[in-house]
Amino acid sequence: MPLNSKKDSQSVRTRIGKGVRLILGLVTVAASVYFINVNGALAEAAVKIPAPAIDVAADPNISPQTAVFAGGCFWGIQGVFQHTKGVLNAVSGYAGGEKETADYRSVSTGKTGHAESVLITYDPSQISYGKLLQIYFSVAHDPTQLNKQYPDTGTQYRSAIFYRDANQKRIAEQYISQLDAAKVYPKKIVTQLNPLTAYYPAESYHQDYATLHPESGYISQFDLPKIVNLKRLFPDQYREDPVLVGSQPMVKTKVPVEK
């Protein structure tokens, strides 16, 4: 049904928001630390981990910054960070490959070098890069799975951090070493660290997918539990209403964001 007014659009968004909150509530009631996937195996579990020993202090004088994370299907990563306080925008897309292959059909072959990723624009006066990393490693994905995340397999689903500068690289490297040394996971972290040269937003139908399709079996089984875990383990960083793509203008960054 076409939307005939701004009021209609706001009404639809309100209904979607209420639906998401209802389903999240049901997932919370039914959830435990572990979730069962379609094969009957244990699906992704949140891991309580320490904060980074090295981080950048909050600074109200710094302009919005960006971070790019990959870890399985971008729907879940985007959904988690859209519910994170201090995040101004979270856009699903592709990083690691060339512009000519930055489309879903090509990336799905696993042969393009791209990873399904999320470009996060955040306010460093509200949340630090290190805190984003803590959420990424704890609830957004399992960093010990090589080229896969439940139930998706292929290099396009690899765990990867695309760092913008030497400082982000240093913080991420030292945090991975810290977590491995603390043995917070049963296996070694396999997250790749790669320089970010360009970022390509995904097709429009991928944006806000977890919010717009909470009834999806995939979303309810693999992504909504991540948001529940965000609320449970990071209550101070959790926001009830997600910040959706386009709700705030894209912030200019040093990294080229290509259409």
Short mmCIF file of C-alpha atoms in Angstrom, two decimals:
data_model
loop_
_atom_site.label_atom_id
_atom_site.label_comp_id
_atom_site.label_asym_id
_atom_site.label_seq_id
_atom_site.Cartn_x
_atom_site.Cartn_y
_atom_site.Cartn_z
CA MET A 1 0.00 0.00 0.00
CA PRO A 2 1.53 3.36 -0.97
CA LEU A 3 2.28 5.86 1.75
CA ASN A 4 0.35 9.05 1.16
CA SER A 5 1.83 11.21 3.86
CA LYS A 6 4.65 11.62 6.30
CA LYS A 7 2.17 10.63 9.00
CA ASP A 8 1.53 7.31 7.21
CA SER A 9 5.28 6.65 7.04
CA GLN A 10 5.72 7.36 10.74
CA SER A 11 2.77 5.08 11.55
CA VAL A 12 4.32 2.18 9.61
CA ARG A 13 7.68 2.71 11.33
CA THR A 14 5.93 2.78 14.72
CA ARG A 15 4.17 -0.51 14.00
CA ILE A 16 7.42 -2.11 12.88
CA GLY A 17 9.14 -0.91 16.04
CA LYS A 18 6.40 -2.34 18.23
CA GLY A 19 6.59 -5.65 16.38
CA VAL A 20 10.34 -5.88 16.86
CA ARG A 21 10.05 -5.10 20.57
CA LEU A 22 7.34 -7.75 20.97
CA ILE A 23 9.42 -10.41 19.24
CA LEU A 24 12.52 -9.42 21.20
CA GLY A 25 10.47 -9.80 24.35
CA LEU A 26 9.36 -13.29 23.35
CA VAL A 27 12.93 -14.24 22.46
CA THR A 28 14.09 -12.94 25.83
CA VAL A 29 11.56 -15.13 27.65
CA ALA A 30 12.51 -18.22 25.65
CA ALA A 31 16.24 -17.56 25.44
CA SER A 32 19.04 -19.03 27.45
CA VAL A 33 22.76 -18.52 26.99
CA TYR A 34 22.71 -20.90 24.02
CA PHE A 35 20.46 -21.12 21.01
CA ILE A 36 19.82 -24.25 18.92
CA ASN A 37 20.32 -24.08 15.17
CA VAL A 38 18.50 -26.01 12.45
CA ASN A 39 20.91 -28.93 12.68
CA GLY A 40 20.38 -29.32 16.39
CA ALA A 41 23.87 -28.05 17.23
CA LEU A 42 24.61 -25.25 19.61
CA ALA A 43 24.25 -21.96 17.80
CA GLU A 44 26.09 -18.76 18.62
CA ALA A 45 26.48 -17.98 22.32
CA ALA A 46 27.40 -14.61 23.76
CA VAL A 47 30.67 -14.59 25.68
CA LYS A 48 31.30 -12.27 28.58
CA ILE A 49 34.72 -10.77 27.94
CA PRO A 50 36.86 -8.05 29.55
CA ALA A 51 37.06 -4.57 28.07
CA PRO A 52 40.17 -3.69 26.05
CA ALA A 53 43.16 -2.83 28.20
CA ILE A 54 44.09 -0.21 25.60
CA ASP A 55 41.46 2.13 24.19
CA VAL A 56 40.81 5.72 23.17
CA ALA A 57 39.25 7.89 25.85
CA ALA A 58 35.94 9.58 25.11
CA ASP A 59 36.45 13.06 23.70
CA PRO A 60 33.57 15.47 22.97
CA ASN A 61 35.86 17.50 20.71
CA ILE A 62 36.37 14.69 18.19
CA SER A 63 34.06 14.51 15.18
CA PRO A 64 32.11 11.30 14.40
CA GLN A 65 34.34 8.34 13.54
CA THR A 66 33.86 5.11 11.59
CA ALA A 67 34.60 1.43 12.10
CA VAL A 68 34.07 -1.50 9.74
CA PHE A 69 33.41 -5.00 11.06
CA ALA A 70 32.62 -8.29 9.31
CA GLY A 71 31.40 -11.47 10.94
CA GLY A 72 28.86 -13.57 9.13
CA CYS A 73 25.72 -12.22 7.49
CA PHE A 74 25.67 -8.45 7.72
CA TRP A 75 22.02 -8.44 8.84
CA GLY A 76 23.00 -9.50 12.35
CA ILE A 77 26.03 -7.26 12.71
CA GLN A 78 23.99 -4.29 11.53
CA GLY A 79 21.13 -5.14 13.89
CA VAL A 80 23.39 -5.30 16.92
CA PHE A 81 25.05 -1.95 16.30
CA GLN A 82 21.79 -0.24 15.36
CA HIS A 83 20.74 -1.02 18.94
CA THR A 84 24.00 0.36 20.40
CA LYS A 85 24.02 3.78 22.07
CA GLY A 86 26.46 6.20 20.47
CA VAL A 87 26.11 4.65 17.00
CA LEU A 88 24.84 7.23 14.54
CA ASN A 89 24.47 4.92 11.55
CA ALA A 90 25.22 1.31 10.61
CA VAL A 91 25.21 0.43 6.91
CA SER A 92 25.45 -3.09 5.50
CA GLY A 93 27.86 -3.48 2.62
CA TYR A 94 31.03 -4.99 1.21
CA ALA A 95 34.73 -4.54 1.94
CA GLY A 96 37.91 -6.29 0.86
CA GLY A 97 37.33 -6.59 -2.87
CA GLU A 98 36.98 -4.47 -5.99
CA LYS A 99 34.18 -2.11 -6.99
CA GLU A 100 33.23 -4.23 -10.00
CA THR A 101 32.24 -7.18 -7.78
CA ALA A 102 30.60 -5.25 -4.94
CA ASP A 103 27.14 -6.72 -5.40
CA TYR A 104 25.31 -9.49 -3.55
CA ARG A 105 25.25 -11.99 -6.42
CA SER A 106 29.00 -11.71 -7.00
CA VAL A 107 29.98 -11.61 -3.32
CA SER A 108 27.88 -14.72 -2.63
CA THR A 109 30.23 -16.78 -4.80
CA GLY A 110 32.92 -16.36 -2.17
CA LYS A 111 35.47 -15.55 -4.88
CA THR A 112 35.52 -11.74 -4.85
CA GLY A 113 37.64 -11.05 -1.77
CA HIS A 114 34.74 -9.10 -0.29
CA ALA A 115 33.31 -9.80 3.14
CA GLU A 116 29.78 -8.90 4.14
CA SER A 117 30.55 -5.97 6.42
CA VAL A 118 28.97 -3.11 8.32
CA LEU A 119 30.17 0.48 8.25
CA ILE A 120 29.52 1.94 11.70
CA THR A 121 29.49 5.69 12.23
CA TYR A 122 29.73 6.51 15.92
CA ASP A 123 30.02 9.43 18.32
CA PRO A 124 33.35 9.03 20.20
CA SER A 125 32.01 11.17 23.05
CA GLN A 126 29.43 8.43 23.76
CA ILE A 127 31.20 5.21 22.85
CA SER A 128 34.80 4.28 22.16
CA TYR A 129 36.30 2.16 19.41
CA GLY A 130 37.36 -0.34 22.06
CA LYS A 131 33.80 -0.67 23.38
CA LEU A 132 32.58 -1.31 19.82
CA LEU A 133 35.20 -4.06 19.57
CA GLN A 134 34.07 -5.56 22.87
CA ILE A 135 30.48 -5.77 21.60
CA TYR A 136 31.68 -7.14 18.25
CA PHE A 137 33.69 -9.94 19.85
CA SER A 138 31.17 -10.70 22.60
CA VAL A 139 27.66 -10.69 21.11
CA ALA A 140 27.82 -9.82 17.40
CA HIS A 141 29.58 -12.99 16.19
CA ASP A 142 31.90 -15.88 17.06
CA PRO A 143 35.49 -14.79 16.24
CA THR A 144 36.83 -18.36 16.42
CA GLN A 145 34.95 -19.64 13.35
CA LEU A 146 37.03 -19.63 10.19
CA ASN A 147 35.21 -18.47 7.05
CA LYS A 148 31.80 -19.23 8.50
CA GLN A 149 29.14 -18.13 10.96
CA TYR A 150 26.10 -20.19 11.81
CA PRO A 151 24.77 -21.38 9.39
CA ASP A 152 26.61 -19.49 6.63
CA THR A 153 29.88 -20.66 5.08
CA GLY A 154 32.35 -19.03 2.69
CA THR A 155 35.06 -16.39 2.78
CA GLN A 156 32.40 -13.68 2.44
CA TYR A 157 31.31 -14.59 5.99
CA ARG A 158 34.77 -14.41 7.54
CA SER A 159 35.54 -12.58 10.74
CA ALA A 160 37.43 -9.42 9.82
CA ILE A 161 38.18 -5.93 11.07
CA PHE A 162 38.90 -3.36 8.38
CA TYR A 163 40.91 -0.72 10.20
CA ARG A 164 40.85 2.91 9.13
CA ASP A 165 44.22 3.95 10.57
CA ALA A 166 47.21 2.77 12.57
CA ASN A 167 45.51 3.53 15.87
CA GLN A 168 42.53 1.28 15.12
CA LYS A 169 44.92 -1.45 14.00
CA ARG A 170 46.93 -1.16 17.22
CA ILE A 171 43.86 -1.30 19.48
CA ALA A 172 42.40 -4.29 17.61
CA GLU A 173 45.70 -6.22 17.53
CA GLN A 174 46.33 -5.76 21.23
CA TYR A 175 42.74 -6.62 22.13
CA ILE A 176 42.88 -9.89 20.18
CA SER A 177 46.13 -10.76 21.95
CA GLN A 178 44.54 -9.87 25.29
CA LEU A 179 41.50 -12.09 24.67
CA ASP A 180 43.59 -15.02 23.42
CA ALA A 181 45.87 -14.76 26.46
CA ALA A 182 42.84 -14.72 28.78
CA LYS A 183 41.48 -17.83 27.02
CA VAL A 184 37.92 -16.51 27.03
CA TYR A 185 37.14 -18.70 24.01
CA PRO A 186 37.72 -22.45 23.67
CA LYS A 187 39.61 -21.84 20.43
CA LYS A 188 41.98 -19.20 19.08
CA ILE A 189 40.57 -16.02 17.52
CA VAL A 190 40.80 -16.11 13.70
CA THR A 191 39.67 -12.53 13.02
CA GLN A 192 41.59 -10.92 10.16
CA LEU A 193 42.94 -7.38 10.34
CA ASN A 194 42.91 -5.61 6.99
CA PRO A 195 43.34 -1.97 5.96
CA LEU A 196 40.13 -0.38 4.72
CA THR A 197 40.62 1.08 1.26
CA ALA A 198 36.99 1.47 0.20
CA TYR A 199 33.53 0.53 1.36
CA TYR A 200 30.57 -0.31 -0.85
CA PRO A 201 27.02 -0.09 0.60
CA ALA A 202 24.89 -3.14 -0.08
CA GLU A 203 21.64 -3.13 -2.02
CA SER A 204 18.76 -1.26 -0.39
CA TYR A 205 16.80 -4.44 0.39
CA HIS A 206 19.59 -5.55 2.75
CA GLN A 207 19.43 -2.39 4.86
CA ASP A 208 17.61 -2.55 8.24
CA TYR A 209 16.75 -6.17 7.43
CA ALA A 210 16.61 -7.43 11.02
CA THR A 211 14.25 -4.59 11.97
CA LEU A 212 12.00 -4.88 8.94
CA HIS A 213 11.76 -8.70 8.95
CA PRO A 214 11.63 -9.89 12.56
CA GLU A 215 9.23 -12.64 11.47
CA SER A 216 11.93 -14.25 9.31
CA GLY A 217 13.00 -17.64 10.62
CA TYR A 218 16.64 -16.76 10.00
CA ILE A 219 16.38 -13.42 11.82
CA SER A 220 14.51 -14.83 14.81
CA GLN A 221 16.91 -17.74 15.18
CA PHE A 222 20.30 -16.17 14.51
CA ASP A 223 20.04 -12.38 14.82
CA LEU A 224 17.40 -11.40 17.39
CA PRO A 225 19.21 -13.47 20.07
CA LYS A 226 22.28 -11.30 19.47
CA ILE A 227 20.27 -8.19 20.25
CA VAL A 228 18.87 -9.87 23.37
CA ASN A 229 22.45 -10.64 24.44
CA LEU A 230 23.48 -7.04 23.79
CA LYS A 231 20.77 -5.87 26.18
CA ARG A 232 21.72 -8.52 28.75
CA LEU A 233 25.50 -8.09 28.74
CA PHE A 234 25.76 -4.39 27.82
CA PRO A 235 22.69 -2.72 29.38
CA ASP A 236 24.41 0.68 29.53
CA GLN A 237 25.14 0.55 25.79
CA TYR A 238 21.75 -0.81 24.72
CA ARG A 239 19.13 1.34 22.97
CA GLU A 240 15.58 0.03 22.58
CA ASP A 241 14.78 1.75 19.28
CA PRO A 242 17.35 1.05 16.53
CA VAL A 243 18.91 3.85 14.50
CA LEU A 244 17.94 3.01 10.94
CA VAL A 245 19.86 3.66 7.72
CA GLY A 246 19.00 7.10 6.41
CA SER A 247 17.65 8.35 9.74
CA GLN A 248 20.77 10.49 9.95
CA PRO A 249 22.95 11.70 7.08
CA MET A 250 26.07 9.74 6.19
CA VAL A 251 29.06 11.37 7.86
CA LYS A 252 32.02 12.17 5.64
CA THR A 253 35.09 10.09 6.45
CA LYS A 254 38.65 9.72 5.26
CA VAL A 255 37.74 6.36 3.72
CA PRO A 256 36.02 6.48 0.32
CA VAL A 257 32.49 5.14 0.52
CA GLU A 258 31.57 4.20 -3.03
CA LYS A 259 28.10 3.88 -4.50
#
